[in-house]
Structure formats: structure tokens, C-alpha cells
GROMACS .gro file of C-alpha atoms in nm:
model
  245
    1MET     CA    1   0.000   0.000   0.000
    2SER     CA    2   0.148   0.334  -0.104
    3ARG     CA    3   0.215   0.599   0.159
    4PRO     CA    4   0.002   0.918   0.162
    5PRO     CA    5   0.157   1.210  -0.026
    6PRO     CA    6   0.348   1.462   0.189
    7LEU     CA    7   0.174   1.784   0.293
    8PRO     CA    8   0.273   2.112   0.124
    9LYS     CA    9   0.554   2.298   0.302
   10HIS     CA   10   0.325   2.575   0.428
   11LEU     CA   11   0.121   2.315   0.623
   12GLN     CA   12   0.411   2.117   0.765
   13ARG     CA   13   0.442   2.362   1.057
   14VAL     CA   14   0.110   2.248   1.212
   15SER     CA   15   0.123   1.986   1.489
   16ALA     CA   16   0.190   1.622   1.405
   17PRO     CA   17  -0.166   1.502   1.497
   18VAL     CA   18  -0.321   1.755   1.257
   19GLN     CA   19  -0.073   1.659   0.982
   20SER     CA   20  -0.173   1.296   1.033
   21PHE     CA   21  -0.543   1.385   1.014
   22LEU     CA   22  -0.499   1.579   0.688
   23GLN     CA   23  -0.284   1.307   0.531
   24GLN     CA   24  -0.544   1.043   0.612
   25HIS     CA   25  -0.804   1.245   0.424
   26SER     CA   26  -0.579   1.271   0.122
   27ALA     CA   27  -0.477   0.903   0.122
   28GLY     CA   28  -0.586   0.677  -0.161
   29SER     CA   29  -0.591   0.957  -0.416
   30ASP     CA   30  -0.515   0.912  -0.785
   31SER     CA   31  -0.260   1.146  -0.937
   32ALA     CA   32  -0.452   1.133  -1.265
   33VAL     CA   33  -0.749   1.300  -1.098
   34PRO     CA   34  -0.715   1.680  -1.097
   35SER     CA   35  -0.662   1.814  -0.747
   36ARG     CA   36  -0.909   2.057  -0.592
   37THR     CA   37  -0.825   2.343  -0.358
   38TYR     CA   38  -0.992   2.375  -0.017
   39GLY     CA   39  -0.945   2.657   0.233
   40LEU     CA   40  -0.776   2.581   0.564
   41ASN     CA   41  -0.800   2.836   0.844
   42LEU     CA   42  -0.446   2.846   0.986
   43GLY     CA   43  -0.474   3.088   1.281
   44ARG     CA   44  -0.566   3.427   1.136
   45ALA     CA   45  -0.415   3.367   0.795
   46SER     CA   46  -0.601   3.159   0.537
   47VAL     CA   47  -0.395   2.931   0.319
   48GLY     CA   48  -0.482   2.697   0.032
   49ALA     CA   49  -0.407   2.325   0.036
   50ASN     CA   50  -0.401   2.124  -0.283
   51VAL     CA   51  -0.548   1.798  -0.158
   52PRO     CA   52  -0.595   1.540  -0.438
   53GLN     CA   53  -0.937   1.376  -0.419
   54GLN     CA   54  -1.102   1.088  -0.600
   55GLY     CA   55  -1.474   1.107  -0.646
   56LYS     CA   56  -1.665   1.299  -0.377
   57PRO     CA   57  -1.420   1.508  -0.170
   58ALA     CA   58  -1.368   1.382   0.185
   59LEU     CA   59  -1.224   1.718   0.297
   60ASN     CA   60  -1.506   1.955   0.209
   61ARG     CA   61  -1.388   2.310   0.287
   62SER     CA   62  -1.231   2.178   0.604
   63SER     CA   63  -1.047   2.389   0.860
   64LEU     CA   64  -0.795   2.320   1.131
   65GLN     CA   65  -1.073   2.375   1.381
   66LYS     CA   66  -1.267   2.082   1.233
   67ALA     CA   67  -0.949   1.879   1.238
   68PHE     CA   68  -0.911   1.947   1.611
   69ILE     CA   69  -1.275   1.847   1.670
   70GLU     CA   70  -1.204   1.518   1.493
   71LEU     CA   71  -0.892   1.465   1.705
   72GLU     CA   72  -1.087   1.540   2.025
   73SER     CA   73  -1.352   1.282   1.931
   74ARG     CA   74  -1.074   1.025   1.902
   75GLY     CA   75  -0.934   1.118   2.243
   76GLU     CA   76  -0.625   1.274   2.086
   77PHE     CA   77  -0.651   1.640   2.193
   78HIS     CA   78  -0.304   1.801   2.191
   79GLY     CA   79  -0.371   2.177   2.215
   80ASN     CA   80  -0.389   2.425   2.503
   81VAL     CA   81  -0.707   2.509   2.694
   82ASP     CA   82  -0.828   2.860   2.786
   83PHE     CA   83  -0.987   2.810   3.128
   84SER     CA   84  -1.206   3.075   3.296
   85VAL     CA   85  -1.362   3.078   3.643
   86GLN     CA   86  -1.631   3.321   3.761
   87ILE     CA   87  -1.730   3.353   4.129
   88LEU     CA   88  -2.069   3.504   4.219
   89ASP     CA   89  -2.252   3.556   4.546
   90ALA     CA   90  -2.526   3.292   4.524
   91GLU     CA   91  -2.780   3.509   4.709
   92THR     CA   92  -2.732   3.837   4.520
   93GLY     CA   93  -2.583   3.713   4.192
   94ARG     CA   94  -2.315   3.980   4.217
   95PRO     CA   95  -1.951   3.907   4.136
   96VAL     CA   96  -1.697   3.899   4.416
   97MET     CA   97  -1.451   4.187   4.453
   98TYR     CA   98  -1.074   4.188   4.435
   99LYS     CA   99  -0.789   4.426   4.508
  100PHE     CA  100  -0.435   4.470   4.385
  101ASP     CA  101  -0.156   4.380   4.626
  102GLY     CA  102   0.142   4.464   4.406
  103SER     CA  103   0.416   4.203   4.418
  104ARG     CA  104   0.395   4.126   4.791
  105PHE     CA  105   0.270   3.772   4.730
  106HIS     CA  106   0.401   3.492   4.512
  107HIS     CA  107   0.085   3.356   4.349
  108SER     CA  108  -0.067   3.680   4.216
  109ASP     CA  109  -0.069   4.058   4.214
  110ALA     CA  110  -0.439   4.046   4.306
  111THR     CA  111  -0.638   3.910   4.599
  112ILE     CA  112  -0.998   3.790   4.567
  113LYS     CA  113  -1.230   3.886   4.853
  114VAL     CA  114  -1.476   3.633   4.994
  115SER     CA  115  -1.682   3.608   5.313
  116SER     CA  116  -1.691   3.328   5.563
  117ASN     CA  117  -2.011   3.121   5.573
  118VAL     CA  118  -2.139   3.251   5.238
  119MET     CA  119  -2.249   3.034   4.944
  120TYR     CA  120  -2.094   3.112   4.605
  121ASP     CA  121  -2.176   3.006   4.251
  122VAL     CA  122  -1.867   2.895   4.059
  123ASN     CA  123  -1.904   2.911   3.680
  124VAL     CA  124  -1.646   2.746   3.454
  125SER     CA  125  -1.598   2.787   3.079
  126MET     CA  126  -1.330   2.647   2.849
  127LYS     CA  127  -1.213   2.688   2.492
  128PRO     CA  128  -1.226   2.430   2.347
  129ALA     CA  129  -1.507   2.289   2.561
  130LEU     CA  130  -1.377   1.972   2.726
  131GLU     CA  131  -1.544   1.743   2.976
  132VAL     CA  132  -1.448   1.761   3.344
  133VAL     CA  133  -1.392   1.400   3.454
  134ASP     CA  134  -1.664   1.288   3.702
  135GLY     CA  135  -1.796   1.648   3.696
  136ILE     CA  136  -1.593   1.735   4.005
  137MET     CA  137  -1.326   1.994   4.083
  138THR     CA  138  -1.133   2.015   4.409
  139LEU     CA  139  -1.063   2.336   4.600
  140GLN     CA  140  -0.771   2.293   4.840
  141ALA     CA  141  -0.696   2.576   5.083
  142VAL     CA  142  -0.377   2.607   5.285
  143LEU     CA  143  -0.450   2.813   5.596
  144PRO     CA  144  -0.185   3.043   5.749
  145ASP     CA  145  -0.121   2.786   6.025
  146GLY     CA  146  -0.047   2.519   5.762
  147THR     CA  147  -0.381   2.338   5.792
  148LEU     CA  148  -0.509   2.191   5.464
  149LYS     CA  149  -0.882   2.217   5.393
  150VAL     CA  150  -1.037   2.040   5.092
  151ASP     CA  151  -1.379   2.111   4.936
  152LEU     CA  152  -1.539   1.935   4.639
  153ILE     CA  153  -1.730   2.134   4.378
  154GLU     CA  154  -1.981   1.930   4.177
  155LEU     CA  155  -2.038   2.079   3.832
  156GLY     CA  156  -2.337   2.066   3.599
  157TYR     CA  157  -2.425   2.253   3.281
  158LYS     CA  158  -2.566   2.600   3.340
  159SER     CA  159  -2.603   2.647   2.965
  160ARG     CA  160  -2.533   2.365   2.720
  161GLU     CA  161  -2.552   2.609   2.431
  162GLU     CA  162  -2.279   2.827   2.581
  163ARG     CA  163  -2.101   2.523   2.735
  164ILE     CA  164  -2.089   2.683   3.082
  165LEU     CA  165  -2.046   2.456   3.386
  166THR     CA  166  -2.164   2.571   3.727
  167GLY     CA  167  -2.129   2.449   4.084
  168SER     CA  168  -2.171   2.571   4.441
  169TRP     CA  169  -1.908   2.637   4.705
  170ARG     CA  170  -1.975   2.742   5.064
  171CYS     CA  171  -1.679   2.928   5.210
  172THR     CA  172  -1.619   2.784   5.556
  173LEU     CA  173  -1.270   2.931   5.587
  174PRO     CA  174  -1.202   3.146   5.894
  175ALA     CA  175  -1.157   3.522   5.853
  176SER     CA  176  -0.803   3.613   5.754
  177LYS     CA  177  -0.580   3.808   5.987
  178LYS     CA  178  -0.421   4.137   5.880
  179ASN     CA  179  -0.166   4.097   5.598
  180LYS     CA  180  -0.245   3.727   5.569
  181ARG     CA  181  -0.378   3.547   5.261
  182VAL     CA  182  -0.523   3.204   5.193
  183HIS     CA  183  -0.356   3.015   4.908
  184VAL     CA  184  -0.610   2.801   4.726
  185THR     CA  185  -0.556   2.549   4.446
  186LEU     CA  186  -0.843   2.468   4.208
  187SER     CA  187  -0.776   2.130   4.052
  188GLY     CA  188  -0.944   1.867   3.839
  189LYS     CA  189  -0.903   1.648   3.535
  190LEU     CA  190  -1.015   1.719   3.178
  191LYS     CA  191  -1.102   1.440   2.940
  192GLU     CA  192  -0.853   1.412   2.652
  193PHE     CA  193  -0.624   1.659   2.830
  194GLY     CA  194  -0.520   1.553   3.177
  195GLU     CA  195  -0.498   1.698   3.528
  196PHE     CA  196  -0.463   2.068   3.603
  197GLU     CA  197  -0.398   2.297   3.900
  198ILE     CA  198  -0.484   2.670   3.913
  199PRO     CA  199  -0.369   2.892   4.203
  200ILE     CA  200  -0.616   3.136   4.359
  201MET     CA  201  -0.528   3.384   4.633
  202LEU     CA  202  -0.806   3.479   4.877
  203LYS     CA  203  -0.864   3.707   5.167
  204VAL     CA  204  -1.153   3.591   5.384
  205TYR     CA  205  -1.367   3.850   5.565
  206ALA     CA  206  -1.622   3.812   5.839
  207TYR     CA  207  -1.975   3.830   5.701
  208GLU     CA  208  -2.045   4.170   5.860
  209ASP     CA  209  -1.715   4.326   5.746
  210SER     CA  210  -1.792   4.589   5.479
  211HIS     CA  211  -1.434   4.586   5.346
  212LYS     CA  212  -1.530   4.281   5.138
  213ASN     CA  213  -1.731   4.516   4.911
  214GLN     CA  214  -1.441   4.749   4.835
  215GLY     CA  215  -1.221   4.713   4.529
  216PHE     CA  216  -1.293   4.598   4.174
  217ALA     CA  217  -1.566   4.365   4.051
  218LEU     CA  218  -1.415   4.039   3.926
  219LYS     CA  219  -1.522   3.931   3.579
  220GLN     CA  220  -1.327   3.607   3.584
  221ILE     CA  221  -1.005   3.429   3.667
  222THR     CA  222  -0.833   3.334   3.343
  223SER     CA  223  -0.570   3.067   3.282
  224SER     CA  224  -0.408   2.903   2.983
  225LEU     CA  225  -0.359   2.535   3.052
  226LYS     CA  226  -0.068   2.386   2.859
  227ARG     CA  227  -0.067   2.014   2.799
  228VAL     CA  228   0.233   1.845   2.960
  229ALA     CA  229   0.411   1.593   2.737
  230ASP     CA  230   0.467   1.331   3.006
  231ASP     CA  231   0.101   1.342   3.124
  232SER     CA  232   0.195   1.500   3.457
  233VAL     CA  233  -0.018   1.777   3.611
  234SER     CA  234  -0.057   2.101   3.413
  235LYS     CA  235   0.023   2.365   3.676
  236VAL     CA  236  -0.047   2.737   3.636
  237LYS     CA  237   0.212   2.945   3.824
  238ARG     CA  238   0.020   3.268   3.875
  239MET     CA  239  -0.343   3.372   3.897
  240SER     CA  240  -0.463   3.617   3.633
  241VAL     CA  241  -0.783   3.820   3.679
  242ARG     CA  242  -1.003   4.034   3.452
  243PHE     CA  243  -1.209   4.341   3.538
  244MET     CA  244  -1.588   4.329   3.518
  245ASN     CA  245  -1.697   4.510   3.202
   0.00000   0.00000   0.00000
């Protein structure tokens, strides 16, 4: 059986799984059949690929995005994941606040403000939309005295059309002392991707403390999860936040 023809040079820079996918769709072609040109969306720049086809084309105006969808369906996802977390007061629906702390702390320049004994809605969105294994994320908090506290957040779809997952978390952490922060790790496992850990830095206020309402409204915590070649945990080093628009 003859090997599939090599891809054009301008497509050889895409990842090996995508090259394999495109070559499979061009396999079995007959050089006597005139080739047809189909558009491939390579990032922001469109390029043409001369993919020889016999009979009805198998690659009908395909794009790299469709190729990735095919790879995901096979359990072969190899790209990065844009991961966003939104935290809302479950009673009022308002976003939590945060403040800038400069470079005093290792995990982030910003501190998210939460209140003890308050229920929060945690909304998660991803691009591309992957499945959270068992629908559970873990929130591990290291208290200033070194005590480790672990909470489970069960996720379900808030909107299947928008692919938004939502869960509930009751903050049972004690109020933070002055100049102290709580280092939290949000972790889980994504199907076709692997395990991940995202750092979050909190300051916990007593319920009646009005300082929790000062600062900036948090739109979301954003992270770019990079797949690790040896299947170890994908760890984000610093928390990144976005203003509420």
C-alpha cells in the first residue's frame, strides 16, 4: 500500500496530529485525478491546500478547527485550553470583589475577597469545551497555620448552548488576619487533556465586614492550561484576573 503524499511545506508547521489527520483524508488519491483546492484556516491567515481527491471530496472546505474536533472525538486532543472561572454571590448574583496587592505575594498581584459562611456560585468555561472527569473539581486551601482544607465542587451545565459549567461552594474558611492570605488550588481532570492545577489567592472576611465590598468587581479568573508531554499535572504558576466590564 502506497504511503500518503506529503503535505505542502506551508502546512508542515502544524502539529503532528493535525498533519496525520490531513494526510489520512488525502490518502488513496489518484494522481490522474485533478486536485481541488480547499481553504484551511491556519490561525488568522487563510492558506490553500491542494489535496488530491477521487470522487466525492472527503475534505469539504475543512479547517484546522474541524481537524481538532475530529482529534478530540478520538481522544487525541493536543492543544492548550483557555480556562475561565467566575465567582458570584449565590444570594445576590453579584460578582466577588478583588484588590491589587502589588508584588507582595508569590501567586498573584491580586487578591480575591470572599466572606466566611457565604455560598458562592462557581461558573467554569473552556475553549475548546472539554469534559471535566466525574464532573468534580477540588478546591484545596492552605491556611496560614499550615492546615489543609479540601472542598469538592460538583459541576453541571448552566447552559449547554454556551457550554458553561456551574457548581456551588460554601466558604467555611475562617476570617483572615491582617496581611495574611489564603492560598487556594483549584484542581481537576479534563477528558482528553489531563490533570490541572490553578492557584487562587483569597482574603476571607467576616460576614459583617464591609471591606469585602471594596475594590474591583471580578469578571473572571483566566488561565491558559498547557498540555504536559509526560502526562503530569498542568500547573499554572500565577493567577490572572479580569475586570468586570
